[in-house]
XYZ file of C-alpha atoms in Angstrom:
467
model
C 159.894 -158.924 -81.447
C 158.989 -155.216 -81.564
C 160.458 -154.683 -78.097
C 163.714 -156.343 -79.184
C 163.930 -154.092 -82.242
C 163.372 -151.015 -80.059
C 166.091 -152.148 -77.634
C 168.492 -152.765 -80.514
C 167.835 -149.331 -81.981
C 168.215 -147.745 -78.563
C 171.515 -149.548 -78.025
C 172.829 -148.461 -81.433
C 171.837 -144.857 -80.711
C 173.575 -144.919 -77.323
C 176.750 -146.453 -78.760
C 176.931 -143.984 -81.643
C 176.019 -140.926 -79.555
C 178.779 -141.863 -77.087
C 181.411 -142.214 -79.802
C 184.011 -139.765 -81.094
C 182.042 -139.570 -84.355
C 179.245 -137.868 -82.432
C 181.714 -135.322 -81.024
C 182.934 -134.574 -84.549
C 179.353 -134.091 -85.721
C 178.646 -131.724 -82.819
C 181.694 -129.678 -83.764
C 180.705 -129.491 -87.433
C 177.151 -128.410 -86.651
C 178.337 -125.934 -84.018
C 180.284 -124.122 -86.718
C 177.468 -124.515 -89.271
C 174.696 -123.155 -87.044
C 176.961 -120.309 -85.932
C 177.914 -119.400 -89.501
C 174.276 -119.346 -90.609
C 173.084 -117.504 -87.506
C 170.665 -120.301 -86.677
C 170.876 -120.061 -82.892
C 167.417 -121.573 -82.408
C 168.136 -124.575 -84.643
C 171.478 -125.031 -82.876
C 169.844 -125.102 -79.449
C 167.297 -127.689 -80.592
C 169.913 -129.842 -82.359
C 172.151 -129.930 -79.299
C 169.571 -130.323 -76.525
C 166.902 -132.741 -77.823
C 169.223 -135.692 -78.706
C 170.907 -135.265 -75.313
C 167.497 -135.483 -73.626
C 166.625 -138.645 -75.570
C 169.995 -140.151 -74.658
C 169.386 -139.602 -70.933
C 166.338 -141.882 -71.108
C 168.496 -144.839 -72.168
C 172.040 -144.515 -70.770
C 173.699 -143.928 -67.422
C 177.029 -142.706 -68.801
C 176.446 -139.025 -69.475
C 179.609 -138.215 -71.418
C 177.589 -136.909 -74.409
C 175.591 -134.626 -72.115
C 178.830 -133.117 -70.803
C 179.924 -132.577 -74.406
C 176.671 -130.800 -75.251
C 176.867 -128.523 -72.206
C 180.465 -127.518 -72.907
C 180.084 -126.971 -76.647
C 176.584 -125.526 -76.973
C 177.631 -122.008 -75.953
C 179.970 -121.916 -78.970
C 177.052 -122.271 -81.404
C 175.422 -118.934 -80.631
C 176.124 -116.089 -83.045
C 173.719 -113.847 -81.061
C 171.665 -113.249 -84.210
C 168.574 -114.931 -82.758
C 169.458 -115.359 -79.104
C 167.857 -112.048 -78.077
C 164.595 -112.669 -79.926
C 161.298 -113.709 -78.371
C 161.299 -116.893 -80.464
C 164.602 -117.985 -78.929
C 163.306 -117.336 -75.419
C 160.210 -119.443 -76.146
C 162.353 -122.309 -77.461
C 164.567 -122.159 -74.384
C 161.475 -122.102 -72.194
C 160.354 -125.347 -73.839
C 163.768 -127.061 -73.891
C 164.733 -126.414 -70.262
C 161.773 -128.345 -68.730
C 162.401 -131.231 -71.142
C 166.056 -131.248 -70.124
C 165.208 -131.179 -66.402
C 162.601 -133.959 -66.711
C 165.020 -136.121 -68.704
C 167.778 -135.655 -66.141
C 165.471 -136.435 -63.216
C 164.308 -139.574 -65.013
C 167.952 -140.538 -65.565
C 168.719 -140.109 -61.866
C 165.744 -142.290 -60.919
C 166.364 -145.001 -63.512
C 170.073 -145.275 -62.717
C 169.833 -144.581 -58.997
C 172.430 -147.241 -58.159
C 175.257 -144.814 -58.892
C 177.830 -144.325 -56.169
C 177.344 -140.598 -55.652
C 180.236 -138.511 -54.360
C 180.590 -134.877 -53.395
C 183.890 -134.315 -55.147
C 186.979 -132.752 -53.608
C 185.902 -129.214 -54.428
C 182.363 -129.495 -53.082
C 182.696 -127.509 -49.845
C 185.055 -124.902 -51.300
C 182.647 -124.408 -54.219
C 179.680 -124.191 -51.838
C 181.348 -121.448 -49.798
C 182.251 -119.535 -52.970
C 178.661 -119.932 -54.156
C 177.228 -118.546 -50.912
C 179.443 -115.445 -50.841
C 178.658 -114.813 -54.523
C 174.939 -114.847 -53.726
C 175.625 -112.307 -50.975
C 177.401 -109.969 -53.403
C 175.916 -106.476 -53.463
C 173.199 -107.091 -50.850
C 174.096 -103.905 -48.924
C 174.703 -101.740 -51.987
C 171.783 -99.441 -52.790
C 172.483 -99.374 -56.521
C 172.331 -103.154 -56.908
C 169.019 -104.598 -58.098
C 168.492 -107.613 -55.823
C 166.452 -109.428 -58.483
C 169.764 -110.249 -60.181
C 170.545 -112.561 -57.281
C 168.217 -115.053 -58.936
C 170.346 -114.937 -62.091
C 173.514 -115.455 -60.024
C 171.778 -118.369 -58.339
C 170.985 -119.956 -61.704
C 174.525 -119.574 -63.027
C 175.958 -121.054 -59.839
C 173.614 -124.036 -60.034
C 174.691 -124.530 -63.645
C 178.346 -124.711 -62.637
C 177.490 -127.128 -59.818
C 175.484 -129.209 -62.280
C 178.478 -129.606 -64.596
C 180.758 -130.536 -61.702
C 178.188 -133.025 -60.365
C 177.898 -134.704 -63.766
C 181.658 -134.950 -64.168
C 182.132 -136.456 -60.712
C 179.200 -138.862 -60.612
C 177.736 -139.579 -64.038
C 180.756 -140.390 -66.186
C 182.057 -143.879 -66.816
C 185.598 -144.406 -68.019
C 188.422 -141.920 -68.263
C 187.119 -138.404 -67.703
C 190.584 -137.059 -68.491
C 190.367 -138.099 -72.111
C 186.856 -136.716 -72.540
C 187.729 -133.254 -71.217
C 190.945 -133.068 -73.264
C 189.114 -134.118 -76.425
C 186.430 -131.511 -75.780
C 189.053 -128.817 -75.214
C 190.737 -129.788 -78.477
C 187.393 -129.676 -80.289
C 186.499 -126.328 -78.695
C 189.793 -124.934 -79.960
C 189.016 -126.168 -83.478
C 185.496 -124.678 -83.354
C 186.844 -121.312 -82.203
C 189.513 -121.443 -84.931
C 187.000 -122.270 -87.678
C 184.691 -119.462 -86.576
C 187.591 -116.995 -86.405
C 188.772 -117.896 -89.913
C 185.238 -117.530 -91.269
C 185.005 -114.114 -89.635
C 188.349 -113.055 -91.146
C 187.408 -114.202 -94.644
C 184.060 -112.432 -94.416
C 185.829 -109.092 -94.050
C 186.223 -106.903 -97.163
C 189.997 -107.140 -96.793
C 191.573 -110.121 -95.022
C 194.731 -108.407 -93.749
C 192.877 -105.302 -92.617
C 190.344 -107.510 -90.839
C 193.108 -109.300 -88.938
C 194.962 -106.122 -87.971
C 191.773 -104.323 -86.913
C 191.587 -106.449 -83.742
C 187.801 -106.388 -84.015
C 187.387 -110.158 -84.109
C 183.971 -110.999 -82.639
C 182.078 -114.233 -83.127
C 178.981 -113.491 -81.075
C 179.761 -115.568 -78.010
C 183.198 -114.015 -77.643
C 185.816 -111.618 -78.968
C 189.536 -111.893 -79.661
C 190.655 -112.187 -76.018
C 187.943 -114.722 -75.123
C 188.576 -116.789 -78.234
C 192.351 -116.844 -77.763
C 191.981 -118.523 -74.352
C 190.659 -121.617 -76.125
C 193.725 -121.742 -78.391
C 196.008 -121.678 -75.349
C 194.010 -124.270 -73.369
C 193.662 -126.614 -76.354
C 197.435 -127.019 -76.744
C 198.195 -128.825 -73.430
C 195.062 -130.925 -73.964
C 196.102 -132.206 -77.395
C 199.695 -132.625 -76.193
C 198.531 -134.963 -73.427
C 196.328 -136.886 -75.843
C 199.309 -137.187 -78.173
C 201.336 -138.965 -75.509
C 198.604 -141.592 -75.044
C 197.194 -142.327 -78.494
C 199.071 -142.979 -81.708
C 196.542 -141.123 -83.848
C 196.864 -137.991 -81.731
C 200.662 -138.295 -81.799
C 200.612 -137.505 -85.524
C 198.190 -134.579 -85.281
C 199.588 -133.224 -82.000
C 202.352 -131.023 -83.420
C 200.429 -129.789 -86.482
C 197.638 -128.833 -84.053
C 200.069 -127.005 -81.776
C 201.436 -125.090 -84.765
C 197.921 -124.284 -85.984
C 196.708 -123.042 -82.582
C 199.869 -120.930 -82.225
C 199.182 -119.239 -85.567
C 195.543 -118.648 -84.598
C 196.669 -117.205 -81.264
C 198.881 -114.687 -83.068
C 196.060 -113.747 -85.455
C 193.846 -112.745 -82.513
C 196.394 -110.080 -81.507
C 195.403 -110.808 -77.904
C 198.373 -109.448 -75.986
C 197.555 -111.079 -72.660
C 197.039 -114.493 -74.193
C 200.202 -114.157 -76.274
C 202.202 -113.072 -73.221
C 201.004 -115.917 -71.003
C 200.071 -118.435 -73.683
C 203.278 -118.690 -75.719
C 205.320 -120.029 -72.744
C 202.542 -122.559 -72.044
C 202.555 -123.614 -75.697
C 206.354 -123.997 -75.668
C 206.268 -126.138 -72.523
C 203.502 -128.293 -74.004
C 205.507 -128.699 -77.213
C 208.579 -129.862 -75.298
C 206.479 -132.191 -73.137
C 204.880 -133.782 -76.176
C 208.253 -134.087 -77.942
C 209.792 -135.898 -74.969
C 206.842 -138.071 -74.038
C 205.609 -139.217 -77.437
C 206.285 -142.868 -78.173
C 205.973 -142.445 -81.939
C 209.274 -141.634 -83.678
C 207.508 -140.187 -86.703
C 205.822 -137.635 -84.449
C 209.208 -136.151 -83.541
C 210.054 -135.737 -87.219
C 206.740 -133.913 -87.707
C 207.520 -131.731 -84.678
C 210.873 -130.626 -86.104
C 209.277 -129.955 -89.506
C 206.477 -127.891 -87.939
C 208.958 -125.908 -85.837
C 211.136 -125.193 -88.866
C 208.125 -124.168 -90.943
C 206.927 -121.769 -88.235
C 210.372 -120.126 -88.054
C 210.534 -119.732 -91.856
C 207.008 -118.321 -92.053
C 207.685 -115.942 -89.206
C 210.593 -114.331 -91.035
C 209.258 -114.702 -94.586
C 205.603 -113.656 -94.578
C 204.836 -109.908 -94.664
C 201.742 -110.441 -92.493
C 204.043 -111.524 -89.661
C 205.840 -108.177 -89.733
C 202.489 -106.387 -89.683
C 201.296 -108.450 -86.709
C 204.500 -107.717 -84.765
C 204.174 -104.023 -85.601
C 200.550 -103.999 -84.484
C 201.394 -105.709 -81.188
C 204.396 -103.596 -80.243
C 203.778 -100.260 -81.964
C 200.022 -100.193 -82.353
C 199.579 -98.982 -78.779
C 200.876 -95.795 -77.188
C 203.218 -97.575 -74.776
C 203.831 -100.678 -76.874
C 202.989 -104.259 -75.984
C 202.391 -103.543 -72.289
C 200.163 -100.519 -72.792
C 197.234 -100.900 -70.326
C 194.817 -99.701 -73.071
C 192.251 -98.169 -70.733
C 192.529 -100.759 -67.987
C 193.897 -98.288 -65.448
C 190.581 -96.414 -65.526
C 188.725 -99.705 -65.111
C 190.897 -100.630 -62.127
C 190.305 -97.196 -60.568
C 186.556 -97.672 -60.955
C 186.795 -101.140 -59.364
C 188.685 -99.713 -56.392
C 186.087 -96.933 -56.092
C 183.328 -99.566 -56.067
C 185.122 -101.466 -53.312
C 185.461 -98.345 -51.189
C 181.741 -97.633 -51.587
C 180.744 -101.133 -50.469
C 183.748 -102.901 -48.878
C 181.911 -105.698 -47.053
C 179.731 -107.316 -49.722
C 180.788 -105.330 -52.787
C 178.533 -103.737 -55.393
C 177.369 -106.987 -57.035
C 178.262 -108.298 -60.469
C 175.439 -106.486 -62.292
C 175.709 -102.738 -62.859
C 172.892 -100.304 -62.029
C 170.829 -99.358 -65.089
C 171.955 -95.730 -65.009
C 175.685 -96.597 -65.071
C 177.369 -96.455 -68.470
C 180.915 -97.712 -68.206
C 181.601 -100.033 -71.131
C 185.047 -100.233 -72.725
C 184.939 -103.502 -74.624
C 181.798 -103.544 -76.725
C 178.071 -104.037 -76.194
C 178.206 -107.741 -75.303
C 177.098 -108.273 -71.698
C 177.441 -104.557 -70.993
C 175.260 -104.974 -67.894
C 178.152 -106.656 -66.071
C 180.939 -104.988 -64.143
C 183.908 -106.151 -66.240
C 187.023 -105.340 -64.252
C 189.656 -107.138 -66.379
C 191.364 -108.514 -63.291
C 190.108 -111.497 -61.284
C 191.330 -110.169 -57.923
C 189.754 -106.735 -58.389
C 186.634 -108.327 -59.899
C 186.001 -110.342 -56.733
C 187.047 -107.543 -54.385
C 184.852 -104.880 -55.970
C 181.830 -107.081 -56.724
C 181.831 -109.311 -53.628
C 183.828 -107.263 -51.131
C 186.001 -108.605 -48.358
C 183.464 -111.337 -47.584
C 183.612 -112.565 -51.160
C 187.402 -112.440 -51.318
C 187.854 -114.546 -48.178
C 184.969 -116.813 -49.098
C 186.488 -117.658 -52.488
C 190.026 -118.102 -51.206
C 189.476 -121.761 -50.134
C 188.257 -122.597 -53.639
C 191.359 -121.185 -55.307
C 193.612 -122.947 -52.794
C 191.775 -126.257 -53.258
C 191.838 -125.816 -57.035
C 195.613 -125.763 -57.262
C 196.065 -128.270 -54.456
C 193.963 -130.725 -56.466
C 196.109 -130.140 -59.547
C 199.429 -130.478 -57.725
C 198.731 -133.362 -55.335
C 200.041 -136.699 -56.682
C 201.419 -134.860 -59.692
C 201.425 -136.754 -63.000
C 201.382 -136.043 -66.729
C 197.700 -135.238 -66.909
C 197.778 -132.919 -63.908
C 200.777 -131.144 -65.409
C 198.881 -130.515 -68.635
C 195.680 -129.633 -66.737
C 197.659 -127.164 -64.638
C 198.944 -125.508 -67.816
C 195.362 -125.255 -69.133
C 194.093 -123.678 -65.921
C 197.070 -121.323 -65.723
C 196.409 -120.170 -69.283
C 192.850 -119.368 -68.239
C 193.781 -117.826 -64.878
C 196.710 -115.676 -66.021
C 194.682 -114.138 -68.835
C 192.099 -113.410 -66.145
C 194.548 -111.025 -64.484
C 194.227 -108.685 -67.474
C 190.816 -109.669 -68.838
C 187.391 -111.065 -67.870
C 187.864 -114.863 -67.976
C 186.440 -115.038 -64.447
C 183.057 -114.187 -65.996
C 183.462 -116.355 -69.103
C 181.207 -119.392 -68.741
C 182.677 -120.791 -71.975
C 185.965 -121.658 -70.269
C 184.627 -122.021 -66.715
C 182.894 -125.321 -67.573
C 186.138 -126.719 -68.986
C 188.088 -125.629 -65.911
C 185.669 -127.469 -63.641
C 185.820 -130.502 -65.917
C 189.619 -130.537 -65.615
C 189.388 -130.174 -61.829
C 186.860 -133.011 -61.596
C 189.154 -135.240 -63.663
C 192.152 -134.273 -61.529
C 190.197 -135.041 -58.356
C 190.593 -138.751 -58.944
C 193.832 -140.612 -59.251
C 194.553 -143.008 -62.061
C 197.220 -145.512 -62.912
C 198.009 -146.612 -66.422
C 198.863 -150.270 -67.042
C 199.638 -151.224 -70.643
C 198.237 -154.644 -71.487
C 199.645 -157.176 -73.958
C 197.796 -155.528 -76.832
C 199.111 -152.120 -75.719
C 195.683 -150.698 -74.912
C 195.537 -148.340 -71.974
C 193.538 -149.320 -68.913
C 192.860 -147.333 -65.790
C 191.283 -147.681 -62.388
C 189.885 -144.940 -60.207
C 191.264 -144.907 -56.690
C 189.588 -142.988 -53.911
C 192.234 -143.152 -51.194
C 195.612 -143.374 -52.917
C 197.272 -143.265 -56.276
C 200.064 -144.998 -58.047
C 201.253 -143.035 -61.040
C 203.502 -144.616 -63.627
């Protein structure tokens, strides 16, 4: 009798923890722990339930959610303290033991490498080789690079092998939630400023784990995700266009020029896609109302004029002013010339002070351009070694093109294009989502509406039939 009660409780926990209600709770507590500066409590709240879950269930969707959202909980108020390091030192072994137990208990999984496995492996190897011939690079940092690379591989492995059901929906929901978390944290930051308008126009938005440019990437990536969800589920059809309008407003409030430049076209395309593809007539009425409201607000609110002025006249050469990036690019080229084969590594020497965008992660070479970042930090070997990954990345998104891959491509382009003028290449917050999208795009689906209009799918390994 006791064993049956334990099994029932375990089943209820698994069912609830795998539900959308659990995702909502994670989002709420991510904002709460961030707002209070309780980084330690946030780490415990996110990690321990995930560890318990792995002892009972083979479908690791909730674990993916925890990994992708946990970085958004850190305000950096406690993360640099000894207490936080001790907590992490205790949580990591528990997490590893739980995952190993999960692999053993559910060893009947059909494990696959994934379409990006070899391209990722080559990119991983050349990244580990970065800076090995450069005298100023401390080789101990190779261990840190190794750990980060294993973390990325871990996420990709989970997405490919440990998820049951439609991975596409999970990743899109998580992107939507990440956008909402970033928006809530940004609004809290704005309202905490002595003067709201001055706080917005100062372009000093920082939420601990990221600043205005990093945050804005989530607003851009969340739009195609919610647009695709809106074409598949009636509930999302009604919130799709209000969400697009909301993320567009938040994008403008960040004053992130690169994200506005590349993100607004992506948002417009997503809007049109959702308008055409939605099967709910009421959603189109909402879309027109949202569009009209945005136009009216744009011309009516004084803050809009101030934002436009800040974007186009707040810099010496207007909207396209490089704002110090030319000097960064010159330094990157100088680094490449000093170590052209393996680069100078991704971690700066201790005696080098060259920080232009705040104290956060100032130990990294932040080149604000993905091409120059790879070339200067990994050299020619790194550039050629990573080329297959980038080719395979877009090949995966384009092959057997369908609605999801179109939206996923827009998400990845929003991330990648901003990376040509910023440091998204080094941003683990979006990197996990990119690999989740690629893992979902690596398998082909077909959608077959049943008599009760529920959507079913089947994973095909050799071919795809897309409706």
